[in-house]
GROMACS .gro file of C-alpha atoms in nm:
model
  268
    1MET     CA    1   0.012   0.011   0.014
    2SER     CA    2   0.138   0.347  -0.075
    3ALA     CA    3   0.138   0.682   0.117
    4LYS     CA    4   0.127   1.033   0.090
    5GLU     CA    5   0.175   1.312   0.319
    6THR     CA    6  -0.067   1.567   0.358
    7LYS     CA    7  -0.098   1.959   0.489
    8LYS     CA    8  -0.068   1.829   0.770
    9GLY     CA    9   0.253   1.663   0.757
   10PHE     CA   10   0.021   1.324   0.847
   11VAL     CA   11   0.011   1.067   0.608
   12HIS     CA   12  -0.282   0.900   0.453
   13THR     CA   13  -0.250   0.513   0.299
   14ALA     CA   14  -0.410   0.461  -0.016
   15VAL     CA   15  -0.674   0.173   0.104
   16LEU     CA   16  -0.773  -0.149  -0.057
   17GLU     CA   17  -1.112  -0.190  -0.162
   18ASP     CA   18  -1.235  -0.469  -0.058
   19ARG     CA   19  -1.120  -0.280   0.356
   20LYS     CA   20  -1.358  -0.024   0.255
   21ILE     CA   21  -1.693  -0.001   0.442
   22ILE     CA   22  -1.976   0.249   0.455
   23THR     CA   23  -2.246   0.009   0.583
   24PHE     CA   24  -2.208  -0.261   0.861
   25PRO     CA   25  -2.119  -0.571   0.758
   26ALA     CA   26  -2.344  -0.866   0.736
   27MET     CA   27  -2.333  -1.204   0.893
   28ASN     CA   28  -2.275  -1.463   0.703
   29LYS     CA   29  -2.569  -1.788   0.742
   30ASP     CA   30  -2.290  -2.003   0.848
   31CYS     CA   31  -2.167  -1.811   1.102
   32PHE     CA   32  -2.315  -1.729   1.473
   33THR     CA   33  -2.254  -1.366   1.673
   34PRO     CA   34  -2.382  -1.308   2.043
   35PHE     CA   35  -2.352  -0.917   1.927
   36GLU     CA   36  -2.745  -0.777   1.863
   37ILE     CA   37  -2.616  -0.510   1.608
   38SER     CA   38  -2.665  -0.478   1.235
   39ASP     CA   39  -2.540  -0.147   1.236
   40PHE     CA   40  -2.248   0.141   1.340
   41SER     CA   41  -2.417   0.312   1.617
   42HIS     CA   42  -2.642   0.732   1.599
   43LYS     CA   43  -2.258   0.844   1.770
   44THR     CA   44  -2.078   0.667   1.541
   45TYR     CA   45  -2.235   0.844   1.221
   46LYS     CA   46  -2.235   1.157   1.340
   47LYS     CA   47  -1.877   1.121   1.470
   48CYS     CA   48  -1.763   1.047   1.073
   49TRP     CA   49  -1.999   1.272   0.909
   50LYS     CA   50  -2.005   1.643   0.923
   51ASP     CA   51  -2.161   1.919   0.630
   52GLY     CA   52  -2.328   1.616   0.438
   53GLU     CA   53  -1.979   1.432   0.412
   54PHE     CA   54  -1.798   1.164   0.541
   55ILE     CA   55  -1.455   1.318   0.745
   56SER     CA   56  -1.162   1.202   0.563
   57GLY     CA   57  -0.937   1.071   0.866
   58ASN     CA   58  -0.562   1.114   0.817
   59TRP     CA   59  -0.473   0.985   1.155
   60LEU     CA   60  -0.437   0.546   1.232
   61ASN     CA   61  -0.665   0.465   1.448
   62VAL     CA   62  -0.529   0.123   1.588
   63CYS     CA   63  -0.725  -0.145   1.710
   64LYS     CA   64  -0.455  -0.492   1.826
   65VAL     CA   65  -0.620  -0.796   1.699
   66ILE     CA   66  -0.432  -1.112   1.899
   67ILE     CA   67  -0.461  -1.447   1.690
   68LEU     CA   68  -0.407  -1.738   2.013
   69GLY     CA   69  -0.472  -2.146   1.881
   70ASP     CA   70  -0.344  -2.432   1.942
   71VAL     CA   71   0.028  -2.571   1.715
   72SER     CA   72  -0.061  -2.592   1.395
   73VAL     CA   73  -0.455  -2.501   1.336
   74GLY     CA   74  -0.368  -2.227   1.093
   75LYS     CA   75  -0.326  -1.911   1.255
   76THR     CA   76  -0.051  -1.761   1.026
   77SER     CA   77  -0.220  -1.921   0.714
   78ILE     CA   78  -0.515  -1.681   0.816
   79VAL     CA   79  -0.309  -1.348   0.825
   80ASN     CA   80  -0.033  -1.487   0.507
   81ARG     CA   81  -0.437  -1.544   0.313
   82TYR     CA   82  -0.609  -1.194   0.479
   83CYS     CA   83  -0.250  -0.978   0.449
   84ARG     CA   84  -0.046  -1.093   0.198
   85LYS     CA   85  -0.288  -1.257  -0.014
   86MET     CA   86  -0.093  -1.596  -0.041
   87PHE     CA   87  -0.101  -2.027   0.099
   88ASP     CA   88   0.222  -2.203   0.149
   89THR     CA   89   0.133  -2.558   0.191
   90ASN     CA   90   0.484  -2.604   0.373
   91TYR     CA   91   0.359  -2.561   0.752
   92LYS     CA   92   0.634  -2.323   0.939
   93SER     CA   93   0.616  -2.275   1.297
   94THR     CA   94   0.613  -1.918   1.432
   95ILE     CA   95   0.832  -1.831   1.671
   96GLY     CA   96   0.764  -1.620   1.910
   97VAL     CA   97   0.491  -1.355   1.767
   98ASP     CA   98   0.479  -1.158   1.443
   99PHE     CA   99   0.234  -0.865   1.292
  100GLU     CA  100   0.085  -0.722   0.969
  101MET     CA  101  -0.074  -0.427   0.975
  102GLU     CA  102  -0.386  -0.366   0.759
  103THR     CA  103  -0.563  -0.042   0.712
  104PHE     CA  104  -0.919   0.046   0.654
  105GLU     CA  105  -1.124   0.295   0.579
  106ILE     CA  106  -1.447   0.328   0.787
  107LEU     CA  107  -1.732   0.583   0.738
  108GLY     CA  108  -1.460   0.733   0.607
  109VAL     CA  109  -1.182   0.736   0.876
  110SER     CA  110  -0.811   0.536   0.829
  111PHE     CA  111  -0.865   0.277   1.091
  112THR     CA  112  -0.553   0.023   1.159
  113LEU     CA  113  -0.614  -0.347   1.255
  114GLN     CA  114  -0.290  -0.428   1.419
  115ILE     CA  115  -0.295  -0.846   1.402
  116TRP     CA  116  -0.102  -1.026   1.615
  117ASP     CA  117  -0.004  -1.391   1.525
  118THR     CA  118   0.103  -1.604   1.786
  119ALA     CA  119   0.236  -1.894   1.866
  120GLY     CA  120   0.058  -2.237   1.987
  121GLN     CA  121   0.394  -2.392   2.114
  122GLU     CA  122   0.427  -2.443   2.521
  123ARG     CA  123   0.767  -2.359   2.449
  124PHE     CA  124   0.696  -1.974   2.302
  125LYS     CA  125   0.397  -1.921   2.558
  126SER     CA  126   0.529  -1.724   2.794
  127ILE     CA  127   0.714  -1.480   2.522
  128ALA     CA  128   0.371  -1.438   2.302
  129GLN     CA  129   0.146  -1.423   2.671
  130SER     CA  130   0.397  -1.057   2.675
  131TYR     CA  131   0.226  -0.924   2.349
  132TYR     CA  132  -0.113  -0.963   2.513
  133ARG     CA  133  -0.135  -0.671   2.671
  134GLY     CA  134  -0.388  -0.391   2.523
  135ALA     CA  135  -0.494  -0.619   2.294
  136HIS     CA  136  -0.913  -0.540   2.136
  137VAL     CA  137  -0.973  -0.816   1.934
  138ILE     CA  138  -0.915  -1.174   2.015
  139LEU     CA  139  -0.913  -1.425   1.806
  140LEU     CA  140  -0.937  -1.798   1.847
  141VAL     CA  141  -0.838  -2.019   1.610
  142PHE     CA  142  -0.911  -2.411   1.574
  143ASP     CA  143  -0.926  -2.673   1.317
  144LEU     CA  144  -1.224  -2.797   1.195
  145THR     CA  145  -1.105  -3.175   1.150
  146SER     CA  146  -0.991  -3.184   1.503
  147LEU     CA  147  -1.268  -3.124   1.782
  148ASP     CA  148  -0.971  -3.085   2.000
  149THR     CA  149  -0.816  -2.765   1.921
  150LEU     CA  150  -1.210  -2.643   1.920
  151TYR     CA  151  -1.184  -2.703   2.307
  152SER     CA  152  -0.900  -2.523   2.382
  153CYS     CA  153  -1.039  -2.231   2.293
  154GLN     CA  154  -1.153  -2.213   2.585
  155LYS     CA  155  -0.787  -2.251   2.705
  156TRP     CA  156  -0.647  -1.953   2.561
  157LEU     CA  157  -0.926  -1.723   2.577
  158SER     CA  158  -0.881  -1.766   2.982
  159GLU     CA  159  -0.495  -1.684   2.951
  160ALA     CA  160  -0.556  -1.447   2.779
  161LEU     CA  161  -0.826  -1.272   3.054
  162MET     CA  162  -0.578  -1.238   3.267
  163SER     CA  163  -0.403  -0.984   3.038
  164VAL     CA  164  -0.681  -0.820   2.840
  165THR     CA  165  -1.024  -0.660   2.962
  166ASP     CA  166  -1.355  -0.663   2.845
  167PRO     CA  167  -1.229  -0.783   2.482
  168ILE     CA  168  -1.399  -0.822   2.106
  169ILE     CA  169  -1.384  -1.207   2.084
  170PHE     CA  170  -1.381  -1.443   1.759
  171MET     CA  171  -1.377  -1.801   1.745
  172VAL     CA  172  -1.209  -1.867   1.370
  173GLY     CA  173  -1.307  -2.266   1.279
  174SER     CA  174  -0.989  -2.290   1.002
  175LYS     CA  175  -0.933  -2.528   0.720
  176LEU     CA  176  -1.319  -2.504   0.600
  177ASP     CA  177  -1.202  -2.724   0.227
  178LEU     CA  178  -1.006  -2.998   0.433
  179VAL     CA  179  -1.356  -3.108   0.639
  180ASN     CA  180  -1.640  -3.358   0.503
  181ARG     CA  181  -1.979  -3.240   0.575
  182PHE     CA  182  -2.095  -3.420   0.819
  183SER     CA  183  -1.760  -3.350   1.025
  184TYR     CA  184  -1.891  -2.976   0.942
  185ASP     CA  185  -2.150  -3.057   1.062
  186HIS     CA  186  -2.104  -3.188   1.366
  187ILE     CA  187  -1.851  -2.961   1.504
  188THR     CA  188  -2.064  -2.660   1.402
  189LYS     CA  189  -2.341  -2.758   1.655
  190SER     CA  190  -2.027  -2.743   1.926
  191ALA     CA  191  -1.884  -2.406   1.770
  192PHE     CA  192  -2.272  -2.261   1.829
  193LYS     CA  193  -2.204  -2.391   2.184
  194LEU     CA  194  -1.887  -2.255   2.310
  195ALA     CA  195  -1.920  -1.993   2.071
  196ARG     CA  196  -2.269  -1.898   2.284
  197LYS     CA  197  -2.029  -1.979   2.638
  198LEU     CA  198  -1.755  -1.763   2.534
  199ASN     CA  199  -2.025  -1.521   2.410
  200ALA     CA  200  -1.801  -1.457   2.063
  201GLU     CA  201  -1.848  -1.509   1.724
  202TYR     CA  202  -1.810  -1.778   1.505
  203TRP     CA  203  -1.675  -1.823   1.178
  204PRO     CA  204  -1.599  -2.140   0.963
  205VAL     CA  205  -1.287  -2.006   0.711
  206SER     CA  206  -1.034  -2.159   0.430
  207SER     CA  207  -0.711  -2.052   0.455
  208ARG     CA  208  -0.631  -2.250   0.103
  209THR     CA  209  -0.917  -2.075  -0.106
  210GLY     CA  210  -0.998  -1.764   0.109
  211ARG     CA  211  -1.356  -1.834   0.198
  212ASN     CA  212  -1.499  -1.622   0.449
  213LEU     CA  213  -1.163  -1.450   0.533
  214ASN     CA  214  -1.301  -1.120   0.428
  215ALA     CA  215  -1.599  -1.144   0.593
  216MET     CA  216  -1.480  -1.159   0.902
  217PHE     CA  217  -1.194  -0.956   0.914
  218ASN     CA  218  -1.440  -0.647   0.822
  219ARG     CA  219  -1.705  -0.809   1.125
  220VAL     CA  220  -1.376  -0.708   1.308
  221ALA     CA  221  -1.310  -0.405   1.184
  222ALA     CA  222  -1.681  -0.238   1.215
  223LEU     CA  223  -1.693  -0.366   1.561
  224SER     CA  224  -1.382  -0.262   1.696
  225PHE     CA  225  -1.426   0.075   1.543
  226ASP     CA  226  -1.868   0.084   1.567
  227GLU     CA  227  -1.730  -0.051   2.041
  228TYR     CA  228  -1.468   0.267   2.070
  229ILE     CA  229  -1.726   0.512   1.941
  230VAL     CA  230  -1.963   0.418   2.180
  231LYS     CA  231  -1.716   0.360   2.423
  232SER     CA  232  -1.515   0.745   2.375
  233ASP     CA  233  -1.586   1.066   2.460
  234ASP     CA  234  -1.737   1.358   2.284
  235GLU     CA  235  -1.379   1.411   2.106
  236PRO     CA  236  -1.300   1.412   1.773
  237VAL     CA  237  -1.269   1.093   1.617
  238LEU     CA  238  -0.969   1.180   1.448
  239GLY     CA  239  -0.596   1.107   1.702
  240VAL     CA  240  -0.788   0.907   1.953
  241PRO     CA  241  -0.612   0.545   2.010
  242ILE     CA  242  -0.815   0.243   1.932
  243GLY     CA  243  -0.670   0.009   2.231
  244LYS     CA  244  -0.445   0.306   2.353
  245SER     CA  245  -0.236   0.324   2.076
  246LEU     CA  246  -0.189   0.619   1.825
  247ILE     CA  247   0.054   0.641   1.576
  248ASP     CA  248   0.094   0.955   1.395
  249LEU     CA  249   0.398   0.805   1.195
  250ARG     CA  250   0.482   0.715   0.832
  251GLN     CA  251   0.423   0.330   0.795
  252ASP     CA  252   0.741   0.259   0.760
  253ASP     CA  253   0.808   0.402   1.104
  254VAL     CA  254   0.504   0.200   1.221
  255HIS     CA  255   0.666  -0.082   1.145
  256GLN     CA  256   1.027  -0.011   1.202
  257ARG     CA  257   0.865   0.016   1.586
  258ALA     CA  258   0.660  -0.299   1.643
  259LYS     CA  259   1.002  -0.475   1.509
  260LYS     CA  260   1.154  -0.325   1.807
  261ASN     CA  261   0.925  -0.537   2.001
  262CYS     CA  262   0.875  -0.890   1.778
  263PHE     CA  263   1.012  -1.216   1.834
  264SER     CA  264   0.925  -1.340   1.506
  265SER     CA  265   1.278  -1.475   1.296
  266LYS     CA  266   1.076  -1.197   0.986
  267CYS     CA  267   1.186  -0.941   1.245
  268LYS     CA  268   1.519  -0.971   1.156
   0.00000   0.00000   0.00000
């Protein structure tokens, strides 16, 4: 994505068309949500709309998203497919943590998801847990071909809630392309039941085909954006930090700052 300097000296990042949101993203029929919301709140529209036009935001309002789950459930594949439009059949475990920045334009306002991919291996857990703090959204990933990984979601959430306060929670069933219809129906019932218990929105996805990934991340962005505006005071939306992380830097500087705190091999 390219960036250009504005008159105020801030940076406006070019946003992909599928990252531009002007209506609240709808749910798919094979998903579950506990959130009774079908549109942006009146307060959100009021803050983002001025003189008949959407405000054009120059600041990067940043929402921290952490992705948790057992080893080999497909966390990194989800990030690679969504952020890099790629799928690698050769498995490589994440060492510590890794991150990506994805910029949206929601009701005309620039909004960025800072997506943290964490290691599922026990030996890296202490490293990964140090990056949970300040997260606004938690994605709990499990493998649709493995019921055990579904039941692990509750454990991962319990550990995260020791460092995270009142997050938006998503449960993500990966490897949708590998599961047969009978197994899918069986695990979906269990996934819906656990999602209700955890107050989480549930999405089945495929990193190989990309199915449901754009729609899911649009929901992540829209829900977190709207919730923050609703909970915020009457300050202008531009420049207000999301998840206590406000960035007013060039995109390259954003990555350089994050790299200082990253243990992934890609950060070296």
